[in-house]
Coordinates of C-alpha atoms and ligand atoms in Angstrom, one line a residue:
X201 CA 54.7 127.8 144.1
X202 CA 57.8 125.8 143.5
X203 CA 56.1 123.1 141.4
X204 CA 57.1 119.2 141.5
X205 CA 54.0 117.7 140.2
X206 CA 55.5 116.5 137.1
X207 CA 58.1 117.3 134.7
X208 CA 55.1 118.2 132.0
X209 CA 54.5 121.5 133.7
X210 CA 57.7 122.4 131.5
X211 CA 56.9 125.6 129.6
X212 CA 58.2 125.8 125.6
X213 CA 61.1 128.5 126.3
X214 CA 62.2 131.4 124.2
X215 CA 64.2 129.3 121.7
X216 CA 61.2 126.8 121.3
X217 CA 58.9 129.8 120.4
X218 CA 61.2 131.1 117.8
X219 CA 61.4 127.9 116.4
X220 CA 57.4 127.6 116.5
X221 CA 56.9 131.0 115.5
X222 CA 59.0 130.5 111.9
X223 CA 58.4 126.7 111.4
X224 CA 58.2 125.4 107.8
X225 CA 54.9 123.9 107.7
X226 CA 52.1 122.0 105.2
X227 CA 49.4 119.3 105.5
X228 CA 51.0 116.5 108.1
X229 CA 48.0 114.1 106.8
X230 CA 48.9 114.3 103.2
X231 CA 52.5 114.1 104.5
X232 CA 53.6 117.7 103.5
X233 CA 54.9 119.2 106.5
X234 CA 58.8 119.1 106.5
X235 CA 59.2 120.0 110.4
X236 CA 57.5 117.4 111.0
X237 CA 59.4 114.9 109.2
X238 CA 62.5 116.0 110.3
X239 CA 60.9 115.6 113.5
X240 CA 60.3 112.4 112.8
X241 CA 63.6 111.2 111.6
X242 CA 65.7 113.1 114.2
X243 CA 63.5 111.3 116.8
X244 CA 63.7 107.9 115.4
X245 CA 67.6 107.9 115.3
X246 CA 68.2 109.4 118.8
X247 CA 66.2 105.8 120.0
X248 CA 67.9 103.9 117.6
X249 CA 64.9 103.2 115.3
X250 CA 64.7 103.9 111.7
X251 CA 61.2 105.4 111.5
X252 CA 59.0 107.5 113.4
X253 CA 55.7 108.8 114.0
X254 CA 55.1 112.2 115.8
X255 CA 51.9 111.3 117.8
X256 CA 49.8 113.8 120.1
X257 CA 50.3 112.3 123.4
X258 CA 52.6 109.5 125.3
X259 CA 49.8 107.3 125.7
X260 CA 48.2 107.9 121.6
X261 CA 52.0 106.3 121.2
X262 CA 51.9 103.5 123.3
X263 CA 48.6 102.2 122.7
X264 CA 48.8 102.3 118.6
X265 CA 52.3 99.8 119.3
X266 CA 50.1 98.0 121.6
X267 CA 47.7 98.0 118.9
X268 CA 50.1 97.0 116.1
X269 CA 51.5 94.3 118.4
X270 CA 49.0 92.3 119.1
X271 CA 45.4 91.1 118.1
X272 CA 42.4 91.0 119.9
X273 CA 42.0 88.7 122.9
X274 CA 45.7 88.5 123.2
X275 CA 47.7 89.1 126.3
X276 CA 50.1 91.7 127.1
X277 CA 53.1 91.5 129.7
X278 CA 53.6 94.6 131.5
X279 CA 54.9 95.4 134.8
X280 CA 52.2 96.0 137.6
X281 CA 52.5 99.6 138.4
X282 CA 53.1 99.9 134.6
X283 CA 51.9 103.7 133.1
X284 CA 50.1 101.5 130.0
X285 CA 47.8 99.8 133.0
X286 CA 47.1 102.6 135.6
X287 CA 46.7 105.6 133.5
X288 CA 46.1 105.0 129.9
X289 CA 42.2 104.4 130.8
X290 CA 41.8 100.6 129.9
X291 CA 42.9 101.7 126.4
X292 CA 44.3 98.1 125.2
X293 CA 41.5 96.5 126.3
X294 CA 38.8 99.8 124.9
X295 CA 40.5 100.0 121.3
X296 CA 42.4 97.2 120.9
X297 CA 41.0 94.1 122.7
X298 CA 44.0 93.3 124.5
X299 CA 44.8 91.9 127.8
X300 CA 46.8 92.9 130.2
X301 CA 49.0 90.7 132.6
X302 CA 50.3 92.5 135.6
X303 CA 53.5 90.7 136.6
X304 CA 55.4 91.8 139.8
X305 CA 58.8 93.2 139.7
X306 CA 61.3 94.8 142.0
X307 CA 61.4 98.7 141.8
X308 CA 59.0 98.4 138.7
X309 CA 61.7 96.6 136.9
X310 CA 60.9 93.3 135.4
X311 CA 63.4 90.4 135.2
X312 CA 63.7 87.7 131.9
X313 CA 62.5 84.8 134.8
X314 CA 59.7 86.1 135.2
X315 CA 58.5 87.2 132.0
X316 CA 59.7 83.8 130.6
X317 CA 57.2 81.8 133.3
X318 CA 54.5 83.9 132.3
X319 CA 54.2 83.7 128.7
X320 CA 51.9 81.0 127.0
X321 CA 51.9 81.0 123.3
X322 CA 50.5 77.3 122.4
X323 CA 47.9 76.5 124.9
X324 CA 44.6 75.5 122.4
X325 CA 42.3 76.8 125.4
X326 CA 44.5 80.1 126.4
X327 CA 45.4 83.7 125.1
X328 CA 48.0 83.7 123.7
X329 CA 50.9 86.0 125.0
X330 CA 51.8 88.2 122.3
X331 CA 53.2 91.8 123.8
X332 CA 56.0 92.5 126.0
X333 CA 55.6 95.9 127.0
X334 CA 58.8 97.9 129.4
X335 CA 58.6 101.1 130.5
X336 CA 62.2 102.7 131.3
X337 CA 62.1 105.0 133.8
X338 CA 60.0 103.5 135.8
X339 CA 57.3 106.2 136.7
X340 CA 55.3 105.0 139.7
X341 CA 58.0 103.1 140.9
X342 CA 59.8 106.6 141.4
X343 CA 62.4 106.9 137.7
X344 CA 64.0 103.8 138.3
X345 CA 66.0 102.3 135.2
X346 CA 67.1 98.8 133.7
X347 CA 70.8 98.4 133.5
X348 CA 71.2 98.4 129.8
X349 CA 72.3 94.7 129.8
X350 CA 69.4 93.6 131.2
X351 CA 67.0 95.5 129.0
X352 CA 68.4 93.5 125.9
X353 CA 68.2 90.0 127.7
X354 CA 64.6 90.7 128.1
X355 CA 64.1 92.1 124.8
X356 CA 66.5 89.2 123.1
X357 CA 64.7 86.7 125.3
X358 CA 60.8 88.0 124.6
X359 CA 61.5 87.7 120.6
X360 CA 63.1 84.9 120.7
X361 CA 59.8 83.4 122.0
X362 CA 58.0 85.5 119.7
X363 CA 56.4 88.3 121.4
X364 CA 56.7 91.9 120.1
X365 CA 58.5 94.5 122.3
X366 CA 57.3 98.0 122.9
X367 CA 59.3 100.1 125.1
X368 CA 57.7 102.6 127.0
X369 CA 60.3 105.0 127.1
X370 CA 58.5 108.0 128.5
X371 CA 61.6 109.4 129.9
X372 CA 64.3 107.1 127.8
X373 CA 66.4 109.8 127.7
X374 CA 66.4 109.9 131.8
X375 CA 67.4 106.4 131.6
X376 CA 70.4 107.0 129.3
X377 CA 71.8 109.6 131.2
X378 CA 71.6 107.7 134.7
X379 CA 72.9 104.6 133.4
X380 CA 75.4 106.3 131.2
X381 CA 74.6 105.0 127.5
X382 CA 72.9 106.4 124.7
X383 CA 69.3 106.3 124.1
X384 CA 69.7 104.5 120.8
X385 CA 71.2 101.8 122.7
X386 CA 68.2 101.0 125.0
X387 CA 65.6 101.5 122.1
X388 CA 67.2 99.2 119.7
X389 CA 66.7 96.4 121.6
X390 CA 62.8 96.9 121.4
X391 CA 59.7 96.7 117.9
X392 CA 58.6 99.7 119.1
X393 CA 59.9 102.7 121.1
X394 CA 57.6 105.6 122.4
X395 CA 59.4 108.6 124.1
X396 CA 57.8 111.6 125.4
X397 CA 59.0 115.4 124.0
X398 CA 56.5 116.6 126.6
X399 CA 58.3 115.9 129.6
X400 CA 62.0 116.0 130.9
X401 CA 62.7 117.7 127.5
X402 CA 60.7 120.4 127.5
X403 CA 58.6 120.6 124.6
X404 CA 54.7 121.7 125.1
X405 CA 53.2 118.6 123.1
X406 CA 54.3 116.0 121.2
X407 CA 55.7 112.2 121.4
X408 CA 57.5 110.6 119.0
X409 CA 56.5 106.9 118.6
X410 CA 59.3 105.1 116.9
X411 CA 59.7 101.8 114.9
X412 CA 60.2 99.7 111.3
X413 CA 58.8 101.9 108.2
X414 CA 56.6 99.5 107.6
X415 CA 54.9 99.0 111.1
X416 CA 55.2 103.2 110.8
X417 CA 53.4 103.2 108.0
X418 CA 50.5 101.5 109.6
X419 CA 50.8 102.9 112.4
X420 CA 49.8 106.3 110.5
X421 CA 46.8 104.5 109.6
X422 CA 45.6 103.7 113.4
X423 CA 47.0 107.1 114.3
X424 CA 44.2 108.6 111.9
X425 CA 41.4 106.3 113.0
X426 CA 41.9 107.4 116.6
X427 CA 41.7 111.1 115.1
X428 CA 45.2 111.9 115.7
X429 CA 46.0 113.0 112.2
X430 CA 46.9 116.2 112.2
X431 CA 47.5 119.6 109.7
X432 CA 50.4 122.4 110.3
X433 CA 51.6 120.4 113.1
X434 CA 55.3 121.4 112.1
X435 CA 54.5 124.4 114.6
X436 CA 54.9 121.7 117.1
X437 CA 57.0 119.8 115.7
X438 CA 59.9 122.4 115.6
X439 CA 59.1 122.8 119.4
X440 CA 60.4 119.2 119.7
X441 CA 63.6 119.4 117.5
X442 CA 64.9 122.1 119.6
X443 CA 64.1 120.1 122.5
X444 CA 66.4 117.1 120.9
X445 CA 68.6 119.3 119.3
X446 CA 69.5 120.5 123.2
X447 CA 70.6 117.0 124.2
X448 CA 70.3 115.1 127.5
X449 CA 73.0 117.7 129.4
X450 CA 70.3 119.5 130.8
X451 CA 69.0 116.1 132.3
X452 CA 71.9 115.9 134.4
X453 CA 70.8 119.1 136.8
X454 CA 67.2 117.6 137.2
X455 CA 68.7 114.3 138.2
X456 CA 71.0 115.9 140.8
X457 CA 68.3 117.9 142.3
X458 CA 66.4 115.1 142.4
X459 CA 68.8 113.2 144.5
X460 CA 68.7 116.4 147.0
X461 CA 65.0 115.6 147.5
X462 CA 65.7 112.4 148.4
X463 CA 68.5 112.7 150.4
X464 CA 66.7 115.7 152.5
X465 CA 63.5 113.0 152.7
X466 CA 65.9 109.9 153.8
X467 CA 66.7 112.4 156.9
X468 CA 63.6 113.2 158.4
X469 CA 61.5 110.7 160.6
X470 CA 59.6 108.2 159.5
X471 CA 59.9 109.0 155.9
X472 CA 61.0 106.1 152.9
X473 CA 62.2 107.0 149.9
X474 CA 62.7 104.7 147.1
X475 CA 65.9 104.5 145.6
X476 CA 66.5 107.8 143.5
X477 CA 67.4 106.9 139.7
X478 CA 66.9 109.8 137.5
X479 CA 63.8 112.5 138.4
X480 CA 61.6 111.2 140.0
X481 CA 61.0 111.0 143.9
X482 CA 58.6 108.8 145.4
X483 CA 58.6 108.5 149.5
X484 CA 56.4 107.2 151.8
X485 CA 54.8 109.5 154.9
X486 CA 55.1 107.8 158.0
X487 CA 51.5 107.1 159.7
X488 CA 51.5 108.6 162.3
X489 CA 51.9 111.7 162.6
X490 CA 50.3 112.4 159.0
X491 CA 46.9 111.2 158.3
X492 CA 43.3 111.5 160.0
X493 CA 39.8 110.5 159.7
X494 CA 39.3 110.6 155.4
X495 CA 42.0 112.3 154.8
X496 CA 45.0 109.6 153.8
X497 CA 48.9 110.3 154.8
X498 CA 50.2 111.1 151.7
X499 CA 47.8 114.0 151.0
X500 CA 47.7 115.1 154.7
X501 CA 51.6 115.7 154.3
X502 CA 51.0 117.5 150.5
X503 CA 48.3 119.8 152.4
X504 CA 50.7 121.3 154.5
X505 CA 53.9 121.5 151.8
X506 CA 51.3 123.1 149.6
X507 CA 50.3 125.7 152.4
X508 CA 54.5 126.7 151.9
X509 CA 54.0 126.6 148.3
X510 CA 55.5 123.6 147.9
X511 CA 53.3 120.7 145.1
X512 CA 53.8 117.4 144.3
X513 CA 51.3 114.3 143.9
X514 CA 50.0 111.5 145.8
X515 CA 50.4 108.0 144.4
X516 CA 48.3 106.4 146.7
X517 CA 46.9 106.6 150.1
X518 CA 51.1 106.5 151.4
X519 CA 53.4 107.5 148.7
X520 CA 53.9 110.9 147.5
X521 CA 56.1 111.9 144.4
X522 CA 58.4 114.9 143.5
X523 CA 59.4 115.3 139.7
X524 CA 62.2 117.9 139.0
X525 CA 62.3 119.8 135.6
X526 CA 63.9 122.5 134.0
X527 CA 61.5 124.9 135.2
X528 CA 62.8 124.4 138.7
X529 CA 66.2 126.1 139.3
X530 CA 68.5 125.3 142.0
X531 CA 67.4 128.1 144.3
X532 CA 64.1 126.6 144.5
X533 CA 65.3 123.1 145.1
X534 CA 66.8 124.3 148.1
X535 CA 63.7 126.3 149.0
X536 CA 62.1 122.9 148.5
X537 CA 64.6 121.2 150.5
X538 CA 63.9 123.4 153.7
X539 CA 60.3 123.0 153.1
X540 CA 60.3 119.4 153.2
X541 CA 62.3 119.8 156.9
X542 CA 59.8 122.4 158.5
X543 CA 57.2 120.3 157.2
X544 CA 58.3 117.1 157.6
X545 CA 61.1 117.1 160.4
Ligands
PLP242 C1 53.8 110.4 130.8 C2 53.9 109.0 130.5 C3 53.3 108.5 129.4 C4 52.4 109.3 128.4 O1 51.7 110.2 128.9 P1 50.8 111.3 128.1 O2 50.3 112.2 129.2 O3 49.8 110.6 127.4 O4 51.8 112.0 127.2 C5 53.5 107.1 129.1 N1 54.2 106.4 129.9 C6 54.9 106.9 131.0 C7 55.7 106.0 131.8 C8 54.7 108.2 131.3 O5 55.3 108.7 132.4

């Protein structure tokens, strides 16, 4: 099965087992494991932070700097086809009280307009708008990215109003490379930065939420009362230094292959693809031919790629999305490539 679902399906490779396997470790909770804090302080500088919290999972990260960020009853800006809103399980609103505010954007992308009409901060009868939450890549908008000028306007512009900032950054380091800056430069601009060591990089668990020491320092605190402290975690942690240690080269080849998928999509009938950034492919299936009675386009058309071993994921009842990793070499991404034309073409 060549394998596209997502670029979490990465497996820890012989380097990051070595690493595991002979990791310096002690009690994370009682701040004694040194793997970790290198970890920790390797992260934070490579997203231009100076502290930083090695959290379970992506979403653990973003919602304690949702948490930190605001207070109950508050509202929080986010995209609408934002991670923090469709797959985070109503967690700012569960654990923290907090209400979202969809706003529309173009490919995912906000714009400092439209975040600047929708904030209300001294309205005696209204929330008050507190959070300005990015996510760079854009996941379910298919990887796309901000231009790096635009990220600080809105960052700039939402503090200067006097909202907190979290950035999302999931896949920051896919961002960088397609837009050609470093990753410290995009997560600057922001309070708080989460990036993912699970994903694009390689690592088998692990995210690195990033931010002030002091708003680290209580973040801990949350991080404990959602049960995420944790012991030896250094065996995990040196998984994730190897992974940063590697850089964003390897990024490069998943980009490009993604662009192959795209490209091969763009040419057969019918089919849309969204702008490829970084990734991540999302397309369209045309309706007809795929579809029928219960069973919607987009997982009619991953039915019959999956019958020539060939997996991604359904968005929604049209789109269907590719993610490239470096599990995927470029043998299969042409396999893929010819799959997608018998199937699709
Ligand atoms: C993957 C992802 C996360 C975090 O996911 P976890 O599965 O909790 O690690 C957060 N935001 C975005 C945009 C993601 O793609």
């Amino acid at each position: 099965m060549i394998d596209l679902r997502s670029d979490t399906l990465t497996r820890p490779d012989e380097e990051m087992r070595r690493a595991m396997a002979s990791a310096e470790v002690g009690d994370d909770v009682f701040g004694e494991d040194p793997t970790v804090r290198r970890l920790e302080e390797l992260g934070a500088e490579k997203v231009g932070q100076p502290a930083g919290l090695f959290v379970p999972s992506g979403t653990m990260g973003n919602q304690i700097a949702l948490h930190l960020l605001g207070r109950p009853g508050d509202v929080v800006l986010c995209e609408s086809l934002s991670h923090i809103l469709h797959y985070e399980m109503g967690a700012m609103a569960a654990l923290s009280g907090l209400l979202p505010r969809p706003l529309d954007g173009e490919r995912g992308l906000l714009d400092l307009e439209t975040v600047n009409a929708a904030i209300e901060t001294d309205v005696p009868y209204k929330s008050r708008t507190t959070v300005l939450a990015l996510e760079n890549s854009a996941n379910l908008a298919g990887g796309s990215v901000y231009e790096p000028a635009t990220l600080r306007r809105l960052a700039t512009g939402a503090r200067e109003r006097g909202l907190g900032v979290h950035l999302d950054g999931a896949r920051i380091f896919n961002a960088a490379v397609a837009c050609g800056v470093g990753a410290p430069e995009l997560g600057a601009c922001a309070d708080t930065v989460m990036f993912c060591l699970s994903k694009g990089l390689g690592a088998p668990v692990g995210s690195l939420l990033c931010s002030s020491p002091e708003r680290i320092q209580e973040a801990r605190r949350f991080r404990r009362l959602l049960g995420g402290g944790m012991r030896q975690v250094g065996v995990l942690a040196a998984a994730g230094i190897v992974a940063l240690e590697r850089g964003t080269d390897p990024l490069e080849l998943d980009h490009e292959h993604a662009r192959r998928l795209a490209e091969t999509l763009a040419g057969l009938p019918g089919f849309v693809p969204a702008a490829c950034e970084t990734n991540i492919v999302v397309a369209e299936v045309p309706s007809p031919p795929w579809g029928r009675d219960g069973v919607p386009p987009s997982v009619a058309f991953l039915e019959a790629l999956a019958a020539r071993d060939l997996a991604g994921v359904p968005l929604d009842a049209k789109r269907v999305r590719f993610v490239t990793h470096r599990d995927v070499s470029p043998e299969e991404i042409d396999s893929a490539c010819e799959i997608l034309r018998r199937v699709g073409g």
